[in-house]
Amino acid sequence: EVSIQINNKSYIFKKLIYHNKLLLLSENYSEIIMEQNKIIYNNRQSNLPNYNSLEKYVNSSSNKQKSSLILFSIKNIKDIITTNNITNYKLIMAIKKQLNKSANKDDKLLFHLKRGLFAIVIKNRHIYEEQTKFIDDYLNELKASLLKDINLSFEFIVGVINVDQNVLSENILLKNIIDTVLNVAYKYDGNKIIFYDNKLKVDLIASETIKKDLEKGIKNKEFVMYLQPIYNLDTNKVVKYEALLRWNNEKYINTSPLTYIKIAEEYKLIYELGFLIIEETTKLAAKINDKDVTITINVSPKELGNLGFANKLLSEISKNNILPSKIGIEITETSLIEATPNALDNINKIRSKGINIYLDDFGTGYSSLINLRDFPVDYIKIDRSFVSNMECNVIDEKITASLIALAHSLNLKVIAEGVETKEQSDKLKSMGCQLIQGYYFSKPLPFEELFKKN
Ligand code: C2E
Ligand code: CA
Ligand code: CA
């Protein structure tokens, strides 16, 4: 803070930039502190205590032993809040009012953590039955009053954290505990109250470890791309490679990339990791002289929605002096159907430069076959679950055959994944599928190994 003179009077000036505005100017220092605390510890919209207050409350030693924290998140908040401010105001009033009506209300505190997410702290912990009863009663009455007052029906996602020494010991941020509980609760779509228990705690600690290792691994560039050949059955030649991520770290070399990609996404490390993947893969592509061979890169929905994705890919392509057509990207149906405007911009931008789009794991997602026509896609990759079931399941065989026929009728090219036997390969060929990938031909291998052999 600084003291400045205005009209011969000394003002203590506290600089606090908030939403690009300089907020506070006052003669009175304690007034400034009060204002500042208001901003730090209260939700601007509702004036209710916010996450910082909650963290402070939970961490104060007298509260560590006994309180329990009930989280409730409004599932359809986006539809509700975007409509108007009055609705939002009424919602918050109803939530406050309902709590005031509850028995032993002095035993309870209400927090507003973020849009649509509230927490009630019960100071003296209840037993399990009392907790669930309180939650059911509170939310049911809240729902009824909201329906009556603003004629909207609300759905809630609920989690409970019983706060004690044990919960707060391992250096885990309360915020991460909250996220974990809510993530699980979201998976149950609000049909179950999720308690933060030992299993969740063990999972969370494991994720935190992987997260820390990922940060180090990204910094030290411990990631390499293995390549799995894709064969053209008509010419018996390798025409493409799929780049698959491997973590060159003895702890993780055998861990499926899915495990740590999920964590990289949760902790927002996926963007940096994705950029490394692009750098490594384009470097490998530059080492393959055959101009007709393409390497495909897997891109998760989060990466695809990142504003800088297309530019990064295109700049690495030009840095390595390769044709854009040497690179393809694999995305899932979910990516496409839930694509944000940024994701679509990215797709259109790279596709217009000649980078093909491969629809991965086809048949497992939304399977909105009819929509295929409208999607900016060049290839589909039939998921390996169809291929592996073909032999013992006539229906899967028929589905596979019709997927191939459908794709061809829409002028899309087809790759079959996970081909492990000669029988599968022959059958797919007879169905008109020329492009095959799977252990029958080759596992994913490091670049050096592949090109030593060939
Ligand atoms: P995916 O894109 O469907 O990749 C194919 C997976 O199937 C690979 O597993 C591959 O090793 C495996 N596979 C290939 N042929 C066969 C076969 O004949 N039989 C069987 N049983 N499996 C086969 P991997 O490498 O463990 O990768 C798992 C998933 O991790 C990938 O599934 C993809 O979703 C993700 N992933 C891998 N690398 C990357 C990456 O660089 N970026 C992103 N975002 N995701 C990646
Ligand atoms: Ca893939
Ligand atoms: Ca796949």
XYZ file of C-alpha atoms and ligand atoms in Angstrom:
502
model
C 0.000 0.000 0.000
C 1.054 3.594 -0.515
C 0.166 6.848 1.107
C -0.699 9.698 -1.226
C -1.621 13.351 -0.754
C -4.813 14.724 -2.194
C -5.778 18.280 -1.259
C -3.308 18.292 1.580
C -4.872 15.234 3.114
C -3.084 11.990 3.385
C -4.835 8.948 2.016
C -3.754 5.420 2.462
C -4.069 3.806 -0.830
C -4.392 0.078 -1.186
C -3.854 -1.190 -4.626
C -6.080 -4.047 -5.485
C -6.727 -4.836 -9.062
C -9.952 -6.683 -9.500
C -11.539 -7.225 -12.867
C -9.098 -4.622 -14.187
C -10.449 -1.975 -11.854
C -8.597 -0.226 -9.138
C -10.957 -0.693 -6.302
C -10.062 0.932 -3.047
C -9.223 4.381 -1.953
C -9.983 5.424 1.537
C -8.766 7.530 4.438
C -9.416 4.812 6.834
C -7.129 1.844 6.833
C -9.417 -0.525 8.705
C -12.169 0.324 6.284
C -9.908 -0.763 3.480
C -9.153 -4.030 5.190
C -12.817 -4.642 5.742
C -13.622 -3.995 2.112
C -10.769 -6.161 1.058
C -11.920 -9.025 3.230
C -15.368 -8.714 1.817
C -13.982 -9.255 -1.631
C -11.686 -12.072 -0.638
C -14.068 -13.977 1.576
C -17.463 -13.413 0.021
C -19.108 -14.397 -3.175
C -19.740 -11.246 -5.145
C -23.079 -12.377 -6.412
C -24.705 -13.623 -3.253
C -22.583 -11.994 -0.560
C -22.399 -15.404 1.050
C -19.033 -16.590 2.352
C -17.059 -18.177 -0.485
C -14.436 -20.888 -0.947
C -11.724 -18.878 0.833
C -13.955 -18.596 3.882
C -14.690 -22.272 3.793
C -11.026 -23.168 3.589
C -10.247 -20.863 6.464
C -13.067 -22.321 8.511
C -12.130 -25.923 7.863
C -8.457 -25.352 8.573
C -8.920 -23.524 11.833
C -7.837 -26.041 14.409
C -10.989 -25.964 16.504
C -13.089 -27.060 13.541
C -10.883 -29.829 12.313
C -12.298 -32.543 14.460
C -15.950 -32.552 14.018
C -17.611 -30.708 11.190
C -19.105 -32.123 8.084
C -19.347 -30.472 4.754
C -22.295 -31.014 2.464
C -21.754 -29.968 -1.126
C -24.584 -29.458 -3.506
C -24.215 -28.502 -7.079
C -27.113 -27.537 -9.296
C -27.042 -29.759 -12.316
C -28.889 -27.561 -14.772
C -27.415 -24.273 -13.549
C -26.403 -23.100 -17.012
C -29.944 -23.220 -18.354
C -31.239 -21.451 -15.284
C -28.745 -18.687 -14.689
C -28.337 -17.563 -18.253
C -32.030 -16.762 -18.405
C -32.039 -13.873 -15.988
C -30.635 -12.294 -12.860
C -33.910 -12.290 -11.013
C -34.046 -16.060 -11.164
C -30.532 -16.209 -9.818
C -31.403 -13.859 -6.973
C -34.501 -15.846 -6.084
C -32.519 -19.054 -6.150
C -30.006 -17.724 -3.650
C -32.733 -16.330 -1.416
C -34.523 -19.675 -1.431
C -31.350 -21.523 -0.498
C -30.750 -19.167 2.454
C -34.356 -19.246 3.576
C -34.546 -23.008 3.496
C -31.497 -23.291 5.718
C -32.939 -20.854 8.208
C -36.010 -23.023 8.454
C -34.053 -26.133 9.336
C -33.773 -27.451 12.864
C -30.657 -26.363 14.807
C -29.970 -23.725 12.221
C -27.259 -22.131 14.354
C -25.300 -25.287 13.900
C -25.089 -24.732 10.163
C -23.227 -22.380 7.847
C -23.879 -21.714 4.208
C -21.144 -21.070 1.628
C -21.369 -20.143 -2.042
C -18.337 -21.687 -3.736
C -19.010 -20.858 -7.342
C -21.822 -20.578 -9.803
C -24.323 -23.253 -8.919
C -22.161 -24.780 -6.191
C -23.039 -24.365 -2.535
C -21.843 -25.930 0.695
C -23.446 -26.331 4.061
C -21.163 -26.918 7.007
C -22.693 -28.723 9.955
C -20.564 -27.693 12.883
C -21.261 -30.668 15.071
C -21.094 -33.729 12.998
C -24.208 -35.839 12.689
C -24.276 -39.556 12.352
C -24.756 -40.947 8.854
C -28.536 -41.369 9.090
C -29.012 -37.855 10.336
C -26.846 -36.492 7.575
C -28.709 -38.221 4.785
C -32.033 -37.295 6.315
C -31.015 -33.653 6.606
C -29.837 -33.626 2.990
C -32.974 -35.290 1.666
C -35.286 -33.024 3.615
C -33.381 -29.860 2.856
C -33.113 -30.463 -0.874
C -36.641 -31.785 -1.302
C -38.127 -28.771 0.420
C -35.834 -26.473 -1.516
C -36.891 -28.047 -4.791
C -40.565 -27.734 -3.874
C -40.245 -24.087 -2.921
C -38.300 -23.271 -6.080
C -40.877 -24.966 -8.204
C -43.591 -23.004 -6.470
C -41.815 -19.620 -6.489
C -40.019 -19.535 -9.787
C -41.637 -22.426 -11.546
C -38.366 -24.158 -12.363
C -37.343 -27.663 -11.437
C -33.857 -28.107 -10.067
C -31.653 -31.191 -9.906
C -28.822 -31.529 -7.423
C -25.518 -33.384 -7.323
C -24.552 -34.069 -3.707
C -21.308 -34.952 -1.959
C -20.333 -35.116 1.696
C -16.924 -34.594 3.266
C -16.667 -35.422 6.922
C -13.875 -33.168 8.015
C -11.322 -34.467 10.454
C -7.590 -34.570 10.989
C -7.374 -37.529 8.686
C -8.980 -35.741 5.755
C -6.710 -32.762 5.994
C -3.480 -34.482 6.864
C -1.868 -35.535 3.606
C -1.286 -32.082 2.220
C -4.209 -32.410 -0.113
C -5.964 -29.199 -0.965
C -9.551 -29.008 0.165
C -10.352 -27.867 -3.345
C -9.074 -31.122 -4.816
C -11.072 -33.144 -2.316
C -14.174 -31.209 -3.289
C -13.488 -31.756 -7.002
C -12.965 -35.474 -6.473
C -16.196 -35.967 -4.577
C -18.174 -33.933 -7.072
C -16.638 -35.724 -10.055
C -17.806 -39.043 -8.685
C -21.200 -37.623 -7.782
C -21.557 -36.322 -11.348
C -20.845 -39.796 -12.652
C -23.859 -41.033 -10.724
C -25.839 -38.166 -12.196
C -27.093 -37.125 -8.795
C -28.683 -40.473 -8.044
C -26.445 -41.092 -5.084
C -24.961 -39.019 -2.277
C -21.203 -39.500 -2.510
C -19.184 -39.555 0.713
C -15.480 -38.807 0.671
C -14.195 -42.101 1.985
C -10.935 -43.934 2.199
C -11.133 -45.278 -1.318
C -11.630 -41.838 -2.800
C -8.806 -40.603 -0.645
C -6.432 -43.304 -1.884
C -7.410 -42.524 -5.499
C -6.886 -38.848 -4.937
C -3.453 -39.354 -3.413
C -2.504 -41.572 -6.361
C -3.673 -38.900 -8.819
C -1.747 -36.235 -6.976
C 1.397 -38.347 -7.230
C 0.914 -38.885 -10.944
C 0.234 -35.187 -11.359
C 3.533 -34.271 -9.702
C 5.393 -36.870 -11.774
C 3.694 -35.563 -14.915
C 4.887 -32.051 -14.192
C 8.430 -33.294 -13.850
C 8.084 -35.604 -16.846
C 6.838 -32.794 -19.063
C 9.649 -30.540 -17.924
C 12.249 -33.234 -18.590
C 10.581 -34.345 -21.819
C 10.255 -37.947 -20.714
C 7.574 -38.712 -23.308
C 8.096 -40.610 -26.526
C 5.819 -41.633 -29.341
C 5.601 -45.277 -30.359
C 4.313 -45.975 -33.832
C 1.883 -48.689 -34.839
C 1.779 -49.492 -38.566
C -1.461 -49.433 -40.535
C -1.402 -51.755 -43.544
C -3.112 -51.583 -46.857
C -4.252 -55.145 -47.548
C -4.447 -54.611 -51.297
C -0.831 -53.534 -51.651
C 0.549 -55.201 -48.491
C 2.314 -51.996 -47.612
C 2.442 -49.816 -44.528
C 0.609 -46.674 -45.503
C 0.223 -44.987 -42.122
C 1.345 -45.093 -38.521
C -0.639 -44.227 -35.440
C 1.471 -42.356 -32.878
C 0.844 -43.680 -29.368
C 2.173 -42.001 -26.287
C 4.618 -43.765 -23.954
C 6.151 -42.418 -20.762
C 9.815 -43.174 -20.746
C 10.087 -43.456 -16.983
C 10.554 -46.805 -15.310
C 7.620 -46.158 -13.019
C 5.234 -45.533 -15.902
C 6.665 -47.253 -18.967
C 3.996 -49.963 -18.761
C 1.145 -47.713 -17.694
C -1.587 -47.139 -20.259
C -1.543 -43.582 -21.558
C -5.256 -43.418 -20.804
C -4.470 -43.404 -17.082
C -2.235 -40.402 -17.082
C -3.947 -38.526 -19.914
C -7.077 -38.454 -17.782
C -5.092 -36.991 -14.910
C -3.289 -34.559 -17.208
C -6.744 -33.363 -18.247
C -8.003 -33.035 -14.697
C -5.012 -30.960 -13.672
C -4.881 -28.981 -16.924
C -1.491 -30.363 -17.918
C -2.911 -31.824 -21.118
C -2.164 -28.707 -23.152
C 1.542 -28.813 -22.453
C 1.620 -32.575 -22.865
C -0.330 -32.293 -26.116
C 2.169 -29.748 -27.450
C 5.026 -32.144 -26.611
C 3.173 -34.916 -28.473
C 2.822 -32.653 -31.506
C 6.525 -31.719 -31.377
C 7.697 -35.322 -31.068
C 5.369 -36.685 -33.734
C 6.123 -34.052 -36.355
C 9.846 -34.694 -35.788
C 9.294 -38.398 -36.473
C 7.193 -37.622 -39.541
C 10.105 -35.591 -40.931
C 12.329 -38.657 -40.634
C 10.057 -40.779 -42.817
C 10.936 -40.075 -46.395
C 8.001 -41.700 -48.150
C 5.726 -38.796 -48.937
C 2.623 -40.981 -49.050
C 2.976 -42.197 -45.480
C 0.944 -40.396 -42.830
C 1.322 -40.364 -39.047
C -1.829 -39.855 -37.031
C -1.899 -38.083 -33.665
C -4.537 -38.751 -31.001
C -6.128 -35.555 -29.772
C -8.411 -35.417 -26.756
C -11.512 -33.201 -26.712
C -9.853 -30.768 -24.293
C -6.816 -30.314 -26.523
C -9.023 -29.838 -29.537
C -10.914 -27.076 -27.759
C -7.701 -25.234 -26.981
C -7.495 -22.029 -28.966
C -3.820 -22.545 -29.831
C -4.078 -26.130 -31.033
C -4.261 -25.606 -34.802
C -1.542 -22.956 -34.809
C 0.802 -25.148 -32.796
C 0.283 -28.095 -35.118
C 0.725 -26.009 -38.254
C 3.795 -24.242 -36.927
C 5.497 -27.533 -35.983
C 4.655 -28.887 -39.431
C 6.345 -25.968 -41.124
C 9.240 -25.972 -38.658
C 9.937 -29.591 -39.618
C 9.477 -28.853 -43.265
C 6.868 -31.526 -43.888
C 3.683 -31.501 -45.928
C 0.544 -31.114 -43.778
C -0.779 -34.292 -45.413
C 1.922 -36.253 -43.575
C -0.037 -35.678 -40.376
C -3.556 -36.790 -39.488
C -5.465 -36.322 -36.272
C -7.630 -38.884 -34.491
C -10.600 -37.603 -32.562
C -13.629 -39.316 -31.076
C -17.297 -38.855 -31.826
C -17.694 -37.228 -28.429
C -15.175 -34.601 -29.511
C -17.232 -33.823 -32.554
C -20.670 -33.876 -31.047
C -19.675 -31.802 -28.066
C -17.314 -29.622 -30.072
C -17.075 -26.020 -28.946
C -16.700 -23.240 -31.523
C -12.952 -23.273 -30.787
C -12.745 -26.986 -31.512
C -14.595 -26.582 -34.804
C -12.355 -23.672 -35.768
C -9.328 -25.853 -35.088
C -10.705 -28.711 -37.170
C -11.623 -26.507 -40.101
C -8.332 -24.679 -39.996
C -6.126 -27.752 -40.123
C -8.389 -29.621 -42.506
C -8.250 -26.766 -44.992
C -4.455 -27.169 -44.966
C -4.714 -30.816 -45.974
C -4.618 -32.568 -42.605
C -7.079 -35.455 -42.572
C -9.424 -36.119 -39.672
C -9.840 -39.687 -38.391
C -12.875 -40.597 -36.326
C -11.492 -42.914 -33.633
C -13.228 -45.742 -31.743
C -16.099 -45.567 -34.161
C -19.210 -47.375 -33.002
C -18.636 -46.929 -29.290
C -19.794 -43.356 -28.846
C -22.927 -41.670 -29.980
C -22.934 -43.706 -33.161
C -25.071 -41.180 -34.880
C -24.265 -42.727 -38.208
C -26.584 -40.438 -40.075
C -24.745 -37.360 -38.843
C -21.530 -38.619 -40.365
C -22.397 -36.907 -43.589
C -22.252 -33.512 -41.898
C -19.053 -34.096 -39.968
C -15.709 -32.823 -41.175
C -14.197 -36.308 -41.241
C -12.102 -38.222 -43.771
C -11.565 -41.644 -42.185
C -13.361 -43.733 -39.649
C -11.578 -46.221 -37.407
C -13.830 -49.108 -36.453
C -13.383 -49.831 -32.781
C -11.582 -52.998 -31.841
C -14.525 -54.281 -29.795
C -16.391 -54.999 -33.053
C -13.394 -56.661 -34.610
C -12.681 -58.892 -31.640
C -16.325 -59.933 -31.302
C -16.741 -60.711 -34.967
C -15.729 -64.328 -34.698
C -18.123 -65.339 -31.960
C -20.931 -62.929 -32.586
C -22.853 -62.846 -35.837
C -24.489 -59.567 -34.944
C -21.153 -57.840 -34.480
C -20.022 -59.247 -37.772
C -23.108 -57.833 -39.470
C -22.666 -54.474 -37.773
C -19.045 -54.317 -38.837
C -19.973 -55.147 -42.420
C -22.671 -52.489 -42.494
C -20.437 -49.870 -40.861
C -17.900 -50.451 -43.596
C -20.537 -50.279 -46.326
C -22.101 -47.159 -44.848
C -18.763 -45.386 -44.548
C -17.891 -46.213 -48.134
C -21.257 -44.962 -49.342
C -20.440 -41.638 -47.680
C -17.026 -41.566 -49.358
C -15.205 -42.127 -46.096
C -12.227 -44.423 -45.836
C -12.226 -47.154 -43.212
C -9.529 -48.501 -40.897
C -10.194 -51.550 -38.734
C -8.465 -51.443 -35.329
C -7.313 -54.198 -33.037
C -6.906 -56.926 -35.655
C -5.197 -59.807 -33.890
C -5.678 -62.802 -36.178
C -5.425 -63.784 -39.804
C -9.106 -64.779 -39.782
C -10.133 -61.303 -38.716
C -7.928 -59.734 -41.326
C -9.319 -61.978 -44.103
C -12.885 -61.383 -43.074
C -12.415 -57.617 -43.014
C -10.823 -57.726 -46.429
C -13.797 -59.650 -47.768
C -16.052 -56.921 -46.360
C -14.178 -54.347 -48.408
C -12.001 -52.931 -45.645
C -8.507 -52.365 -46.963
C -6.827 -50.629 -44.070
C -5.919 -52.725 -41.057
C -4.160 -52.043 -37.781
C -3.467 -54.456 -34.949
C -1.161 -56.842 -33.140
C -1.520 -59.361 -35.993
C 0.731 -57.107 -38.058
C 2.642 -55.216 -35.418
C 2.496 -53.796 -31.926
C 3.255 -50.117 -31.429
C 7.055 -49.795 -31.486
C 9.681 -47.113 -31.030
C 10.734 -45.409 -34.248
C 14.273 -46.839 -34.158
C 13.025 -50.382 -33.824
C 10.536 -50.090 -36.661
C 12.986 -48.647 -39.099
C 15.798 -50.982 -38.167
C 13.581 -53.964 -38.978
C 12.232 -52.711 -42.288
P -6.637 -45.698 -29.141
O -6.464 -44.386 -29.807
O -7.875 -46.441 -29.466
O -5.354 -46.535 -29.502
C -5.355 -47.898 -29.802
C -4.952 -48.695 -28.602
O -5.140 -50.075 -28.890
C -3.487 -48.539 -28.238
O -3.381 -48.654 -26.829
C -2.858 -49.740 -28.937
O -1.638 -50.145 -28.361
C -3.929 -50.773 -28.739
N -3.893 -51.811 -29.748
C -3.431 -51.733 -31.003
N -3.602 -52.900 -31.667
C -4.174 -53.758 -30.782
C -4.599 -55.129 -30.867
O -4.474 -55.809 -31.878
N -5.173 -55.660 -29.768
C -5.314 -54.957 -28.615
N -5.871 -55.557 -27.563
N -4.932 -53.657 -28.505
C -4.376 -53.062 -29.583
P -2.495 -47.665 -25.979
O -1.259 -47.291 -26.719
O -2.383 -48.228 -24.612
O -3.383 -46.372 -25.926
C -4.597 -46.357 -25.264
C -5.342 -45.086 -25.546
O -4.655 -43.976 -24.999
C -5.508 -44.766 -27.020
O -6.558 -45.521 -27.546
C -5.800 -43.286 -26.960
O -7.135 -43.063 -26.636
C -4.941 -42.852 -25.781
N -3.688 -42.285 -26.303
C -2.560 -42.908 -26.677
N -1.628 -42.041 -27.096
C -2.202 -40.820 -27.026
C -1.761 -39.483 -27.334
O -0.648 -39.235 -27.828
N -2.633 -38.455 -27.083
C -3.883 -38.682 -26.596
N -4.681 -37.623 -26.373
N -4.334 -39.917 -26.306
C -3.508 -40.966 -26.515
Ca -6.443 -43.710 -31.795
Ca -9.103 -46.431 -31.271
